[in-house]
Coordinates of C-alpha atoms in Angstrom, one line a residue:
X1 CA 75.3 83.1 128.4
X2 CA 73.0 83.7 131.0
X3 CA 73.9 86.3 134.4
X4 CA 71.8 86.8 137.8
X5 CA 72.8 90.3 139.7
X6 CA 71.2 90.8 143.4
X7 CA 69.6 93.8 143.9
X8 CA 73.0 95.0 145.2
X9 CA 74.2 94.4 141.5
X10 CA 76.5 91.6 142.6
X11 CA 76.7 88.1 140.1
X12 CA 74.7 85.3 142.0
X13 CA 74.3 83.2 139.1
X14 CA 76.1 82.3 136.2
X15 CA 75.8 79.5 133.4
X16 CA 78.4 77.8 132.0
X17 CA 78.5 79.5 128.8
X18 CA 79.0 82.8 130.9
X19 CA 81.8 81.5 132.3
X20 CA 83.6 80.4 129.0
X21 CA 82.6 84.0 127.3
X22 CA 84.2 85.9 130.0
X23 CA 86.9 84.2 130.9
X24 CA 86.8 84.1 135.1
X25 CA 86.5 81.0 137.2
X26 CA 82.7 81.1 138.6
X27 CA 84.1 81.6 141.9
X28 CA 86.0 85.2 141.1
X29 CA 82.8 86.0 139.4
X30 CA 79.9 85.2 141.7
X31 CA 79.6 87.7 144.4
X32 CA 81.5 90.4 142.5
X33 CA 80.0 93.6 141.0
X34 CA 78.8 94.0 137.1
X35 CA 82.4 96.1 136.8
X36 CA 84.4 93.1 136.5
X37 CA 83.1 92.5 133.1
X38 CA 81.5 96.1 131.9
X39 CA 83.1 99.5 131.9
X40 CA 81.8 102.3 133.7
X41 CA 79.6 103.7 130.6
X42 CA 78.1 100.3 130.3
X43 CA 77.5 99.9 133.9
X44 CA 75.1 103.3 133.5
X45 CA 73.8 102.3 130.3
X46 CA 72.7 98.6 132.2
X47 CA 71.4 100.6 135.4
X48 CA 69.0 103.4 133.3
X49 CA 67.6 99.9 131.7
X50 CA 66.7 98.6 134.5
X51 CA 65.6 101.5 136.0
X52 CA 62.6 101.8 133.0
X53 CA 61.6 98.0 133.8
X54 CA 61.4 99.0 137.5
X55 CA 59.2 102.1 136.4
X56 CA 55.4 101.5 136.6
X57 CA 54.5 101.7 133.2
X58 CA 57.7 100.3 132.2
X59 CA 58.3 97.2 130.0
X60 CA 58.4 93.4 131.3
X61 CA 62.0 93.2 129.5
X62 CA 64.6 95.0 127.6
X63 CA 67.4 94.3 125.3
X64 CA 70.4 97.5 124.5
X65 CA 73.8 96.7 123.7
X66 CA 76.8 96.4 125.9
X67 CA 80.7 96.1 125.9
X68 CA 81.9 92.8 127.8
X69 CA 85.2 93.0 128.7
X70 CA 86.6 89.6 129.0
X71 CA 89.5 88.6 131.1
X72 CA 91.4 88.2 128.3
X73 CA 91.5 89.4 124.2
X74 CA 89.6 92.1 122.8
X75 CA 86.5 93.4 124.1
X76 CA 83.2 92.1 123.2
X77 CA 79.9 93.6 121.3
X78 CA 76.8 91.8 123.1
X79 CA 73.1 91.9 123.1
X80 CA 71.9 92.1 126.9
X81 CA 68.2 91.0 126.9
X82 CA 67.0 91.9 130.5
X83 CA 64.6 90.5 132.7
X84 CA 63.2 91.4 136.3
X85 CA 63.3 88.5 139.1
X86 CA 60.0 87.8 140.7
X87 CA 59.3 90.0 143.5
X88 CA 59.2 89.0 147.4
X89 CA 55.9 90.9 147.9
X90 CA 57.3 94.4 147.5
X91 CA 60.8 93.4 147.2
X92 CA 62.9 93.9 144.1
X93 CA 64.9 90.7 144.0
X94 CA 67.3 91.5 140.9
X95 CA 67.4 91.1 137.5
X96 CA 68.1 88.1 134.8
X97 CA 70.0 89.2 131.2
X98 CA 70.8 86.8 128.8
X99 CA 73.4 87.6 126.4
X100 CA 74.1 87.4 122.6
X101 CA 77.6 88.2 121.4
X102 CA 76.9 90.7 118.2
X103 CA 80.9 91.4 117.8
X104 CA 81.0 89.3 114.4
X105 CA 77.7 91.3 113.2
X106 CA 79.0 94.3 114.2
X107 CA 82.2 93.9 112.3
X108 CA 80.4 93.0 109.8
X109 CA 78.5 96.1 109.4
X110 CA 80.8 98.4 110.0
X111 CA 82.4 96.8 106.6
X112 CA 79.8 96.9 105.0
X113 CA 79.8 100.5 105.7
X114 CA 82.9 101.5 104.8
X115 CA 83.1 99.5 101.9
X116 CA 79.7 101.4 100.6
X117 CA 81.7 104.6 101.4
X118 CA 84.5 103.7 99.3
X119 CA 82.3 103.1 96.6
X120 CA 80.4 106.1 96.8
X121 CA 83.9 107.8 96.5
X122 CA 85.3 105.7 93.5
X123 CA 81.6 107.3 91.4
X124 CA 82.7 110.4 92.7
X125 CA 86.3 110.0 91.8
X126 CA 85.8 108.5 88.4
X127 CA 82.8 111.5 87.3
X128 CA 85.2 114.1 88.3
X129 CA 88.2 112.4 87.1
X130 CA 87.4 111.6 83.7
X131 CA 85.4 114.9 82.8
X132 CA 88.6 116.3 81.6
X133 CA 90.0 113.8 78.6
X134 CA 86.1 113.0 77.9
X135 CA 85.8 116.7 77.5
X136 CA 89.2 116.6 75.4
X137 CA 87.7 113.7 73.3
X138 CA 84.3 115.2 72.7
X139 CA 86.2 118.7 71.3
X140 CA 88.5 117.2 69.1
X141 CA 86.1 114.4 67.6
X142 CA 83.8 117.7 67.4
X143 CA 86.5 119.1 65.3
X144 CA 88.0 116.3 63.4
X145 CA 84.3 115.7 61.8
X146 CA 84.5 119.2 60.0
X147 CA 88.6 118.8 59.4
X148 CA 89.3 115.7 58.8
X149 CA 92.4 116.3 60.2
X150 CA 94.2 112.9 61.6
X151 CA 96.1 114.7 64.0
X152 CA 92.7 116.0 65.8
X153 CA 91.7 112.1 65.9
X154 CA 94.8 110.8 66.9
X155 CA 94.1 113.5 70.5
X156 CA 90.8 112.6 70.6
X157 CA 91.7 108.7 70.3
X158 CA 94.4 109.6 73.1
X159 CA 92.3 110.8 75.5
X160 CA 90.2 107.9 75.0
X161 CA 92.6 105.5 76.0
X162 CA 93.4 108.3 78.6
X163 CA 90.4 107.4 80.4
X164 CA 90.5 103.3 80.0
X165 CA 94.1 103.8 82.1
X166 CA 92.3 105.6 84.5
X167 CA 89.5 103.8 85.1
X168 CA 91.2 100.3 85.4
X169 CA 93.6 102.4 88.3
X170 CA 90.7 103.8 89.6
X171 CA 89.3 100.6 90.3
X172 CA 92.5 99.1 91.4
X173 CA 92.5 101.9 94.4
X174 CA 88.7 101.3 95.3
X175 CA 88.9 97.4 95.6
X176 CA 92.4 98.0 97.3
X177 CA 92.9 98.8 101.1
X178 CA 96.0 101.3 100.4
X179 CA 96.7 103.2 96.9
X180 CA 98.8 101.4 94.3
X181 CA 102.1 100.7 95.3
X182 CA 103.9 100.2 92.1
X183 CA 105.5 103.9 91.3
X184 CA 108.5 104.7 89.0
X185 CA 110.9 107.5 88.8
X186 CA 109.1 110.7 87.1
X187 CA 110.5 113.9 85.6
X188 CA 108.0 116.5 87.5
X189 CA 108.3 119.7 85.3
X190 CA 107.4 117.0 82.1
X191 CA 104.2 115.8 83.7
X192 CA 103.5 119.3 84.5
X193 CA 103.3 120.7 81.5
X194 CA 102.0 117.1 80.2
X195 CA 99.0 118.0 82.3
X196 CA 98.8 121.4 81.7
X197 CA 98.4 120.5 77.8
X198 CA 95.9 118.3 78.6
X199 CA 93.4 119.9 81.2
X200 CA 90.8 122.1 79.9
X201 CA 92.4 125.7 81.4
X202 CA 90.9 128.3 79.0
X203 CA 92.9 131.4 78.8
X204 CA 94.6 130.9 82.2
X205 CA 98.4 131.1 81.8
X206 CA 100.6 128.6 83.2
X207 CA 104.5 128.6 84.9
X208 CA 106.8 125.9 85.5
X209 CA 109.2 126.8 87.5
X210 CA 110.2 123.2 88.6
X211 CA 113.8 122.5 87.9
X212 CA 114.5 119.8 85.2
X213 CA 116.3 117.5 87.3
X214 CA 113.7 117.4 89.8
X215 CA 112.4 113.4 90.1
X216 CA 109.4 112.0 92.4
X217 CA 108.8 108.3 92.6
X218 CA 104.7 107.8 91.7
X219 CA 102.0 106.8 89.7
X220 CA 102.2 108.6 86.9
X221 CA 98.8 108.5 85.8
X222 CA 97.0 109.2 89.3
X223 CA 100.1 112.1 89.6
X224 CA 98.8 113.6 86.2
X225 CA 95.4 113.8 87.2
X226 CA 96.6 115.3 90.7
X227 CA 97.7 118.2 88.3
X228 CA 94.8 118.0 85.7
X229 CA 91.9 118.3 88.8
X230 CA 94.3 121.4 90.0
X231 CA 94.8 123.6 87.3
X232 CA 90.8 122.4 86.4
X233 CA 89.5 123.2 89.8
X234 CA 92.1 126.8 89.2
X235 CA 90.1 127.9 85.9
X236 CA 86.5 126.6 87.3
X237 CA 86.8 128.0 90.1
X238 CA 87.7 131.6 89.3
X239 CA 85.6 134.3 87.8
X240 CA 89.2 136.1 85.4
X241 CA 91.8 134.2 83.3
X242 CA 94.3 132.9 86.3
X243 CA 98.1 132.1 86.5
X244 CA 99.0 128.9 88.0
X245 CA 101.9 128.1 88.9
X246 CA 104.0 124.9 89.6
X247 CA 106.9 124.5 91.8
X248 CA 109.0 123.1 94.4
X249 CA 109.1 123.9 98.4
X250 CA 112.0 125.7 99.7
X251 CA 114.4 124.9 102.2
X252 CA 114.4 121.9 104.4
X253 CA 110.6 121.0 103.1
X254 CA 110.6 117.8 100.5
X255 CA 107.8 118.3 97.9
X256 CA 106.0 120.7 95.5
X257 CA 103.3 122.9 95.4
X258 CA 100.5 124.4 92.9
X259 CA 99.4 128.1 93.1
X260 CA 97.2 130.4 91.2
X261 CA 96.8 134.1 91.6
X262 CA 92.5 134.0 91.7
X263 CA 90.7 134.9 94.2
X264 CA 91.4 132.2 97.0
X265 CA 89.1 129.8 99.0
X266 CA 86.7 131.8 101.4
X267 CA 87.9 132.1 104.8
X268 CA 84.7 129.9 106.2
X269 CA 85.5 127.1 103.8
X270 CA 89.2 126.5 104.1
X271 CA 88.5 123.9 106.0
X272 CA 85.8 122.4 104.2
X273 CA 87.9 121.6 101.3
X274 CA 89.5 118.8 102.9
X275 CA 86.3 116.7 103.0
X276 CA 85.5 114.9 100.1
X277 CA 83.2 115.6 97.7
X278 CA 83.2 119.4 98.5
X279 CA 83.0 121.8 96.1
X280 CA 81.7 125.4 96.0
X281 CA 81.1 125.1 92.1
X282 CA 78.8 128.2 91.0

C-alpha cells in the first residue's frame, strides 16, 4: 500500500492496494486528512517523523509503526516507511510512506511472549510446589534406611507419587488457557487436615474449625497444595512456632479463609504479595 499527503497533509495519491487495506472508495479518501485512517496519537507520532526528515541533518527516510484504522474490522498494526517528495526549489511538496501490515507479527509476538511467561511461571510453580512432598520423601527415605520400617517407605513412596500427580496437573494448567475444569465434591475440613499432615510445619499448631458438612467443588490436588504452600509459607515465614488456623467466612460471604497468629506481612509489601513470584524469604 502506497499513500501521497500534500504538504497540507491531505491523501493525493493512493494505490490500489491502499484502497483494498483501508476499506474507502479512492474518492472519499483522496483529498481527505491522514485522520480518516489514523487516530490522533498516530497522527503525532506520523507528524514528529516527518518533522526529523525535514530537519537539516535529518534522515532521507523513516520507518515507525502506526495504527490504521480501517473502515471496517479491527484496527491494523503497520510499518510506515516514509519518504520526502522532491522539493520545488525551496518548497516542501509532501511526503511518500509505503506501508507493511505487521498485525500478524505482532500477534505473533505478543504470543510468543505470554506463552514464555507462562512457562517461566509453570518452573516457578512446579520448584515451589513440589519442595514440600520431595522434602517429605527425602525425610522418611532418610529414616526408613536406619528403621527399616515399611510404614516410613510406604510415606515416602506416597509422596512420590504425590509429586507425579502434581506435575502431570501442573502441566495440564500451563499448556491450558484456563485452569482444569474437571472438579468434584470435597469435604474441606478432611483436605485440611490432609494437608496439614502433609506440609512440613514444624512445631506450629494447627485449628480446624471448618464444619464437617462443609463441601467445595475443586481440584483436589491443586486445592491441597493451596493449603500445603499456606501453612508452608505460615512456618517459613515466621521467626516463633505459629497457630494457623482454617475456617469458613461468616455471614453472607461464600468461602474460607487461612490465618496464622505470626507476625503479619509488612505494611509496604501487602501489596506486593499478589505478584507472582514474590517472596520476602530471609
Amino acid at each position: 500500500p502506497v499513500y501521497v499527503l500534500n504538504k497540507k497533509g491531505q491523501f493525493t495519491y493512493v494505490n490500489d492496494e491502499f484502497v483494498d487495506l483501508v476499506g474507502y472508495d479512492r474518492a472519499r479518501i483522496l483529498g481527505s486528512g491522514s485522520p480518516l485512517i489514523k487516530d490522533e496519537e498516530t497522527v503525532e507520532k506520523a507528524e514528529d517523523e516527518l518533522g526529523q526528515l525535514l530537519s537539516d541533518d535529518g534522515p532521507n527516510t523513516g520507518t515507525f509503526e502506526v495504527i490504521i484504522e480501517p473502515r471496517d474490522g479491527d484496527p491494523l498494526i503497520c510499518e510506515d516507511h516514509m519518504g520526502v517528495l522532491p522539493y520545488d526549489g525551496d518548497q516542501f511538496n509532501g511526503s511518500v510512506s509505503i506501508l507493511r501490515d505487521i498485525t500478524d507479527r505482532k500477534e505473533r509476538k505478543q504470543e510468543l511472549t505470554e506463552t514464555n511467561e507462562r512457562l517461566d511461571q509453570f518452573v516457578s510453580t512446579v520448584s515451589h510446589d513440589l519442595r514440600n512432598p520431595l522434602t517429605i520423601a527425602r525425610s522418611y527415605l532418610t529414616r526408613a534406611e536406619s528403621t527399616g520400617d515399611q510404614d516410613d517407605f510406604d510415606t515416602a513412596r506416597d509422596a512420590l507419587d504425590r509429586m507425579d500427580t502434581m506435575i502431570e496437573e501442573l502441566l495440564t494448567v500451563a499448556r491450558s488457557e484456563s485452569i482444569i475444569e474437571e472438579t468434584e465434591p470435597i469435604a474441606l475440613a478432611d483436605l485440611a487436615t490432609e494437608a496439614w499432615q502433609t506440609a512440613q510445619t514444624g512445631e506450629a499448631t494447627f485449628e480446624n474449625r471448618v464444619d464437617e458438612s462443609v463441601v467445595v467443588d475443586s481440584d483436589r490436588e491443586l486445592l491441597q497444595s493451596i493449603f500445603e504452600n499456606l501453612f508452608r509459607n505460615a512456618t517459613d515465614h515466621n521467626d516463633e512456632p505459629v497457630t494457623v488456623s482454617v475456617g469458613t467466612l461468616d455471614g453472607d460471604a461464600d468461602g474460607f479463609y487461612v490465618v496464622d497468629d505470626g507476625q503479619g506481612i509488612p505494611e509496604d509489601e501487602q501489596e506486593e504479595v499478589f505478584e507472582h513470584g514474590f517472596t520476602n524469604s530471609r
